[in-house]
Amino acid sequence: MDYTALAAEQEAYIIAMRREFHRFPEISGMEDKTVNRICNELEKMGIAYVNVPNGGVFAFLGDKRKGQTVLLRADIDALPVTESNVNSGGRIKPVVSENPGVAHTCGHDCHAAMLLGAAKVLSERAHEIPGRIVLMFERGEEGGGNIVYLHKWAYENHLLAHTSFAIHVQASLRKNKIHVFEDSAAASSVAFRISITGKTAHGSMPSEGISPIDCFVSMYQTLQTLRMRFTSPFHPVSFSIGEVHAGSASNIIPGELDFSGSFRMYDLHTGQKIKEELEHAVMQTALTYHCTARCRIIGPTLALINDRECAAYAHEKFLNCFGNDFMMAQDPSLLGESFSLTAKLWPGVIISLGIRDEESGITADQHHECYDVAEESLKLGTAAHLCYAMEFLKDGPDTEERVFKGDIRAFYHQYFPSLERAFD
């Protein structure tokens, strides 16, 4: 197959689907219309599928009796962002969200459209598939909580894949460029939400109150130092706080303060140490300031580590299919990614696809209101799906021993215990 040419034939379809998803985005866990639209497209193509409640969609092409199974994944949820109608360069975007306060500013509309483009090509050449290709459209990636329903269904129905593959469009990478991560691709995270309780007083008499703001200032400074005092300098850790809420008037010392944020890292042991020291620091600082604190911590989650053998295979095949001009180096990301769980179950590879075009003003990072996409890159993403899946089925590495064949609930108990409730 000429994957580039076949994907190019579907470019108009891919862009049209991307724009439709972009116009009608849905927040994590509420993607009912998006799922229905995907299912309608699969029906038109004659592709068998299963709509997994709360999880998303599995679709099936080929025959597992003929060879191995490759899983291709796309996430489909949007973000609670009010989108600007212009990009960073001030140019009018070709499409803008019509759902107030919700927008596809992370590129999941692109991911779904590229995978549907691949589905269209494969449905027309199903007899040429030397094995089975499974398409997985995932709800709720941003919250990270819906993938468990897809994995639960897969293991209850004896669906195993020899490899999994995903693409994330990347605003920092130039358009029409691909990067294959050798191993570390996305980070583990320790997310926290902390409530500090003090004592309300009039601003003129601070001695009559206990300020949770004073406690927070000290707590913030302490948390900033955890990565320097308790982790190896050879294991990078980032720290940020994204929310702080307290008070209702300038002359009242508030009784409560809430804040939330996260630590990001690649090493699971480092994450566990951060979690322990985080809780200790919060409680001790609250005690010092005569406050009380409630601390909710999620994580450390699983970092996304590409299977080295599969990643090397993907890099080689993409060089052969697309040439060196389409390949570009990129640093790994400290963003979180639920594909980490899928890649741990079924030896996985995630790649970056560049969608940045400075001449057109397309430079805003993911999650920004001015986020935009160089749509001409999307056909390359579809071609990459086709190339990896079809080539792997022909002569991909033997991953049998690395495929998880154990109890899926035990897997979640080990790697993401907060999602284990899905098995109750």
Coordinates of C-alpha atoms in Angstrom, one line a residue:
M1 CA 0.0 0.0 0.0
D2 CA 1.0 3.6 -0.6
Y3 CA -0.1 4.9 2.7
T4 CA 0.7 8.5 1.9
A5 CA -1.4 8.4 -1.3
L6 CA -4.3 6.6 0.4
A7 CA -4.4 9.0 3.2
A8 CA -4.3 12.0 0.8
E9 CA -7.4 10.6 -0.9
Q10 CA -9.2 11.0 2.4
E11 CA -7.9 14.5 3.3
A12 CA -11.2 16.3 2.6
Y13 CA -13.1 13.7 4.7
I14 CA -10.6 13.9 7.6
I15 CA -10.7 17.7 7.7
A16 CA -14.5 17.7 7.4
M17 CA -14.8 15.3 10.4
R18 CA -12.3 17.3 12.4
R19 CA -14.3 20.5 11.9
E20 CA -17.5 18.8 12.8
F21 CA -16.1 17.4 16.0
H22 CA -14.6 20.9 16.7
R23 CA -17.9 22.7 16.2
F24 CA -19.7 20.4 18.7
P25 CA -17.2 19.5 21.5
E26 CA -18.2 17.6 24.6
I27 CA -16.6 17.6 28.0
S28 CA -14.9 14.5 29.4
G29 CA -17.4 11.7 30.2
M30 CA -20.3 13.4 28.3
E31 CA -19.3 12.7 24.7
D32 CA -22.6 11.0 23.8
K33 CA -23.2 12.9 20.5
T34 CA -19.5 12.5 19.5
V35 CA -19.7 8.7 20.2
N36 CA -23.0 8.5 18.2
R37 CA -21.4 10.3 15.3
I38 CA -18.4 8.0 15.3
C39 CA -20.7 4.9 15.4
N40 CA -22.7 6.3 12.5
E41 CA -19.5 6.7 10.4
L42 CA -18.4 3.2 11.3
E43 CA -21.8 1.9 10.2
K44 CA -21.5 3.7 6.8
M45 CA -18.2 2.0 6.3
G46 CA -19.5 -1.4 7.2
I47 CA -17.2 -1.8 10.2
A48 CA -18.3 -3.9 13.2
Y49 CA -18.1 -2.0 16.5
V50 CA -19.1 -2.1 20.2
N51 CA -20.2 1.0 22.1
V52 CA -18.9 0.4 25.6
P53 CA -20.9 2.4 28.2
N54 CA -18.8 5.1 29.8
G55 CA -15.7 4.0 27.9
G56 CA -16.1 4.7 24.2
V57 CA -16.0 2.6 21.1
F58 CA -14.1 -0.5 19.9
A59 CA -14.2 -1.2 16.1
F60 CA -12.9 -4.3 14.4
L61 CA -11.3 -4.9 11.0
G62 CA -9.6 -8.0 9.6
D63 CA -9.4 -11.4 11.2
K64 CA -7.3 -12.3 14.3
R65 CA -6.9 -15.9 13.0
K66 CA -4.7 -14.6 10.1
G67 CA -2.1 -13.0 12.4
Q68 CA -1.5 -10.6 15.2
T69 CA -3.8 -7.8 16.6
V70 CA -2.9 -4.1 16.4
L71 CA -4.9 -1.5 18.4
L72 CA -5.1 2.1 17.1
R73 CA -6.3 4.6 19.7
A74 CA -7.9 8.1 19.5
D75 CA -9.3 10.2 22.4
I76 CA -12.4 12.2 21.8
D77 CA -13.2 14.5 24.7
A78 CA -12.9 18.3 24.9
L79 CA -11.9 20.9 27.5
P80 CA -13.8 23.5 29.6
V81 CA -12.3 26.4 27.6
T82 CA -14.0 29.4 26.1
E83 CA -12.4 29.5 22.6
S84 CA -11.3 32.6 20.8
N85 CA -12.3 32.9 17.2
V86 CA -8.8 34.0 16.3
N87 CA -5.5 32.2 16.6
S88 CA -2.3 33.6 18.1
G89 CA -1.5 35.5 15.0
G90 CA -4.9 37.2 15.0
R91 CA -6.2 35.2 12.0
I92 CA -9.8 34.0 12.0
K93 CA -9.9 30.3 12.6
P94 CA -11.7 28.1 10.0
V95 CA -13.9 26.6 12.7
V96 CA -14.8 27.5 16.3
S97 CA -16.7 25.7 19.0
E98 CA -20.5 26.3 19.0
N99 CA -20.9 24.9 22.6
P100 CA -20.2 27.8 25.0
G101 CA -17.4 27.1 27.5
V102 CA -16.3 23.9 25.8
A103 CA -13.6 23.6 23.1
H104 CA -11.3 21.1 21.5
T105 CA -8.1 22.9 22.5
C106 CA -6.0 19.7 22.9
G107 CA -6.5 18.3 19.4
H108 CA -8.7 15.3 20.2
D109 CA -10.9 16.4 17.3
C110 CA -7.9 15.8 15.1
H111 CA -7.2 12.4 16.7
A112 CA -10.7 11.1 16.1
A113 CA -10.8 12.4 12.5
M114 CA -7.4 10.9 11.6
L115 CA -8.5 7.5 13.0
L116 CA -11.8 7.7 11.1
G117 CA -9.7 8.5 8.0
A118 CA -7.7 5.4 8.6
A119 CA -10.9 3.4 9.2
K120 CA -12.2 4.5 5.8
V121 CA -9.1 3.4 4.0
L122 CA -9.0 0.0 5.8
S123 CA -12.7 -0.7 5.3
E124 CA -12.1 -0.5 1.5
R125 CA -9.2 -2.9 1.7
A126 CA -10.2 -5.2 4.5
H127 CA -9.2 -8.3 2.5
E128 CA -5.6 -7.0 2.5
I129 CA -5.3 -6.9 6.3
P130 CA -3.0 -9.8 7.4
G131 CA -4.4 -10.0 10.9
R132 CA -6.8 -7.8 13.0
I133 CA -6.9 -4.1 13.5
V134 CA -8.9 -2.7 16.5
L135 CA -9.8 0.9 16.6
M136 CA -10.4 2.4 20.1
F137 CA -12.1 5.8 20.5
E138 CA -11.7 6.8 24.1
R139 CA -13.9 8.9 26.3
G140 CA -12.7 11.1 29.1
E141 CA -8.9 11.2 28.5
E142 CA -8.6 14.6 30.1
G143 CA -10.0 13.3 33.3
G144 CA -8.2 10.0 32.8
G145 CA -11.1 8.0 34.3
N146 CA -13.0 6.5 31.4
I147 CA -10.3 4.2 29.9
V148 CA -10.9 1.7 32.7
Y149 CA -14.3 0.8 31.2
L150 CA -12.7 0.0 27.8
H151 CA -10.0 -2.1 29.4
K152 CA -12.6 -3.9 31.6
W153 CA -14.7 -4.7 28.5
A154 CA -11.6 -5.9 26.6
Y155 CA -10.4 -8.3 29.2
E156 CA -13.9 -9.6 29.9
N157 CA -14.3 -10.3 26.2
H158 CA -10.8 -11.7 25.7
L159 CA -9.6 -8.8 23.6
L160 CA -5.8 -8.6 23.7
A161 CA -3.5 -6.7 21.3
H162 CA 0.1 -7.4 20.5
T163 CA 0.7 -3.7 20.2
S164 CA -1.1 -0.4 20.7
F165 CA -0.5 2.9 18.8
A166 CA -1.6 6.5 19.3
I167 CA -0.9 9.9 17.9
H168 CA -1.0 13.2 19.7
V169 CA -0.9 16.4 17.7
Q170 CA 1.7 18.8 19.1
A171 CA 1.6 22.6 18.9
S172 CA 5.4 22.9 19.6
L173 CA 6.3 20.7 16.6
R174 CA 6.3 22.1 13.0
K175 CA 3.5 21.0 10.7
N176 CA 4.1 17.8 8.7
K177 CA 6.7 16.5 11.1
I178 CA 6.6 13.3 13.2
H179 CA 8.5 12.4 16.3
V180 CA 8.7 8.8 17.7
F181 CA 9.6 8.8 21.4
E182 CA 12.3 6.2 22.1
D183 CA 10.9 5.5 25.6
S184 CA 9.7 8.2 28.0
A185 CA 6.8 10.1 26.2
A186 CA 4.5 11.6 28.9
A187 CA 4.7 12.0 32.7
S188 CA 3.4 10.4 35.8
S189 CA 1.5 12.8 38.0
V190 CA 0.7 13.3 41.7
A191 CA -2.4 15.6 41.7
F192 CA -3.5 17.2 45.0
R193 CA -6.5 19.2 46.3
I194 CA -5.9 20.7 49.8
S195 CA -8.4 22.6 52.1
I196 CA -7.0 24.7 54.9
T197 CA -9.3 25.7 57.8
G198 CA -8.4 28.6 60.0
K199 CA -10.6 31.1 61.9
T200 CA -12.5 34.1 60.5
A201 CA -11.9 37.5 61.9
H202 CA -12.2 41.2 60.9
G203 CA -9.2 42.5 59.0
S204 CA -8.6 45.1 61.6
M205 CA -8.0 42.5 64.3
P206 CA -5.9 39.7 62.7
S207 CA -4.9 38.5 66.2
E208 CA -8.4 37.3 66.7
G209 CA -8.3 35.0 63.7
I210 CA -6.2 32.3 62.2
S211 CA -5.3 33.1 58.6
P212 CA -5.3 30.1 56.2
I213 CA -3.7 32.5 53.7
D214 CA -0.6 32.8 55.9
C215 CA -0.6 29.0 56.2
F216 CA -0.9 28.6 52.4
V217 CA 2.0 30.9 51.7
S218 CA 4.3 28.8 53.9
M219 CA 2.9 25.6 52.6
Y220 CA 3.4 26.7 49.0
Q221 CA 7.1 27.5 49.7
T222 CA 7.6 24.2 51.4
L223 CA 6.0 22.2 48.5
Q224 CA 8.2 24.0 46.0
T225 CA 11.3 22.6 47.8
L226 CA 10.2 18.9 48.0
R227 CA 11.7 18.1 44.6
M228 CA 15.0 19.5 45.6
R229 CA 15.1 17.9 49.1
F230 CA 13.7 14.5 48.5
T231 CA 14.3 13.4 44.8
S232 CA 17.3 12.6 42.7
P233 CA 18.5 15.4 40.4
F234 CA 18.7 12.7 37.7
H235 CA 14.9 12.3 37.9
P236 CA 13.2 15.5 36.8
V237 CA 10.1 16.8 38.7
S238 CA 7.9 19.8 37.9
F239 CA 5.5 21.5 40.3
S240 CA 2.6 23.8 39.8
I241 CA -0.5 25.2 41.5
G242 CA -3.4 26.0 39.2
E243 CA -6.2 27.0 41.7
V244 CA -6.3 29.1 44.8
H245 CA -9.7 30.1 46.4
A246 CA -10.2 32.1 49.6
G247 CA -12.1 35.0 51.0
S248 CA -15.0 37.2 49.9
A249 CA -13.9 40.7 51.0
S250 CA -10.7 42.7 51.5
N251 CA -11.4 43.4 55.2
I252 CA -12.2 39.8 56.3
I253 CA -9.7 37.2 57.2
P254 CA -11.2 34.0 55.6
G255 CA -11.9 30.9 57.5
E256 CA -11.0 28.5 54.7
L257 CA -8.6 28.3 51.7
D258 CA -8.6 25.7 49.0
F259 CA -5.9 25.1 46.4
S260 CA -4.9 22.4 43.9
G261 CA -2.0 21.5 41.7
S262 CA 0.3 18.7 40.7
F263 CA 3.8 17.3 40.6
R264 CA 4.9 15.7 37.3
M265 CA 7.7 13.1 36.9
Y266 CA 8.7 10.0 34.9
D267 CA 9.8 7.7 37.7
L268 CA 7.1 6.0 39.7
H269 CA 9.3 5.6 42.8
T270 CA 10.0 9.4 42.7
G271 CA 6.2 10.0 42.5
Q272 CA 5.6 7.8 45.5
K273 CA 8.2 9.7 47.6
I274 CA 6.7 13.0 46.5
K275 CA 3.3 11.8 47.6
E276 CA 4.5 10.8 51.0
E277 CA 6.4 14.0 51.6
L278 CA 3.5 16.1 50.2
E279 CA 1.1 14.8 52.8
H280 CA 3.6 15.2 55.6
A281 CA 4.5 18.8 54.7
V282 CA 0.8 19.8 54.4
M283 CA -0.1 18.4 57.8
Q284 CA 3.0 19.7 59.6
T285 CA 2.7 23.2 58.1
A286 CA -1.0 23.4 59.1
L287 CA -0.1 22.4 62.6
T288 CA 2.6 25.1 62.8
Y289 CA 0.0 27.7 61.8
H290 CA -2.7 26.4 64.2
C291 CA -4.8 25.4 61.2
T292 CA -6.3 22.1 60.1
A293 CA -5.9 20.6 56.7
R294 CA -7.7 18.1 54.5
C295 CA -5.5 16.6 51.8
R296 CA -6.8 14.6 48.7
I297 CA -4.0 13.1 46.6
I298 CA -4.4 11.1 43.4
G299 CA -1.4 9.3 42.1
P300 CA 1.3 8.7 41.3
T301 CA -0.2 7.7 38.0
L302 CA 1.6 5.6 35.4
A303 CA 4.1 7.5 33.2
L304 CA 3.8 6.8 29.4
I305 CA 6.8 4.8 28.4
N306 CA 7.0 3.6 24.8
D307 CA 7.9 0.0 24.3
R308 CA 11.5 0.4 23.0
E309 CA 11.3 -2.4 20.4
C310 CA 8.0 -1.2 19.0
A311 CA 9.2 2.4 19.0
A312 CA 12.3 1.5 17.1
Y313 CA 10.2 -0.5 14.7
A314 CA 7.8 2.5 14.2
H315 CA 10.8 4.8 13.6
E316 CA 12.3 2.5 10.9
K317 CA 9.0 2.0 9.1
F318 CA 8.1 5.8 9.1
L319 CA 11.6 6.5 7.7
N320 CA 10.9 4.0 4.9
C321 CA 7.3 5.2 4.3
F322 CA 7.7 9.0 4.7
G323 CA 11.4 9.8 4.4
N324 CA 13.8 11.6 6.8
D325 CA 12.3 15.1 5.9
F326 CA 9.1 14.2 7.8
M327 CA 11.0 13.1 11.0
M328 CA 12.0 15.6 13.7
A329 CA 13.4 15.3 17.2
Q330 CA 11.4 16.5 20.3
D331 CA 11.8 16.4 24.0
P332 CA 9.4 14.2 26.0
S333 CA 6.5 15.9 27.7
L334 CA 5.6 16.3 31.3
L335 CA 1.9 16.3 30.4
G336 CA -0.2 13.3 31.6
E337 CA -1.7 10.8 29.2
S338 CA -4.1 8.0 29.9
F339 CA -2.6 6.0 27.0
S340 CA 0.1 5.1 29.5
L341 CA -2.3 2.4 30.8
T342 CA -3.1 1.0 27.4
A343 CA 0.6 0.9 26.4
K344 CA 1.4 -0.9 29.7
L345 CA -1.2 -3.6 28.8
W346 CA -0.4 -3.9 25.1
P347 CA 3.2 -2.9 24.2
G348 CA 2.6 0.7 23.0
V349 CA 3.9 3.5 20.9
I350 CA 2.7 7.1 20.9
I351 CA 4.1 9.6 18.5
S352 CA 3.8 13.4 18.1
L353 CA 2.4 15.0 14.9
G354 CA 3.4 18.6 14.3
I355 CA 0.6 21.1 13.6
R356 CA 2.5 24.3 14.2
D357 CA 2.5 26.9 11.4
E358 CA 4.1 30.2 12.4
E359 CA 3.3 31.9 9.1
S360 CA -0.4 31.3 9.7
G361 CA -0.3 32.3 13.3
I362 CA -0.8 28.7 14.5
T363 CA 1.5 28.8 17.6
A364 CA -0.7 28.6 20.7
D365 CA 0.0 25.7 23.1
Q366 CA -2.6 23.1 23.9
H367 CA -5.4 24.2 26.3
H368 CA -5.0 27.8 25.2
E369 CA -8.1 29.7 23.9
C370 CA -6.2 30.7 20.7
Y371 CA -5.2 27.1 19.9
D372 CA -5.4 26.3 16.2
V373 CA -4.3 23.5 13.9
A374 CA -2.5 23.3 10.6
E375 CA -5.0 20.9 9.1
E376 CA -2.8 19.9 6.2
S377 CA -0.8 17.8 8.7
L378 CA -3.7 15.5 9.5
K379 CA -3.4 13.3 6.4
L380 CA 0.1 12.4 7.6
G381 CA -1.4 11.3 10.9
T382 CA -3.8 9.0 9.0
A383 CA -0.9 7.7 6.9
A384 CA 1.1 6.9 10.1
H385 CA -1.9 4.9 11.6
L386 CA -2.0 2.9 8.3
C387 CA 1.7 2.4 8.1
Y388 CA 2.2 1.2 11.7
A389 CA -0.8 -1.1 11.7
M390 CA -0.3 -2.8 8.3
E391 CA 3.5 -3.1 8.6
F392 CA 3.4 -4.5 12.1
L393 CA 0.9 -7.2 11.0
K394 CA 3.4 -8.1 8.2
D395 CA 6.7 -8.3 10.2
G396 CA 6.3 -6.6 13.6
P397 CA 8.4 -7.7 16.6
D398 CA 7.3 -10.5 18.8
T399 CA 5.7 -8.9 21.8
E400 CA 3.8 -11.9 23.1
E401 CA 5.6 -12.1 26.4
R402 CA 5.0 -8.4 27.1
V403 CA 1.3 -8.5 26.6
F404 CA -0.6 -8.3 29.9
K405 CA -2.6 -11.5 30.4
G406 CA -3.4 -11.2 34.1
D407 CA -6.3 -10.0 36.1
I408 CA -7.3 -6.5 34.9
R409 CA -8.7 -5.5 38.3
A410 CA -5.4 -6.4 39.9
F411 CA -3.6 -4.3 37.2
Y412 CA -5.7 -1.2 38.2
H413 CA -5.2 -1.9 41.9
Q414 CA -1.5 -1.6 41.3
Y415 CA -1.3 1.3 38.8
F416 CA -4.5 3.3 39.3
P417 CA -6.4 2.3 42.5
S418 CA -8.8 5.2 42.4
L419 CA -10.4 3.7 39.2
E420 CA -10.8 0.2 40.8
R421 CA -14.4 1.2 41.7
A422 CA -15.3 0.5 38.1
F423 CA -15.1 -3.2 38.9
D424 CA -17.6 -3.1 41.8

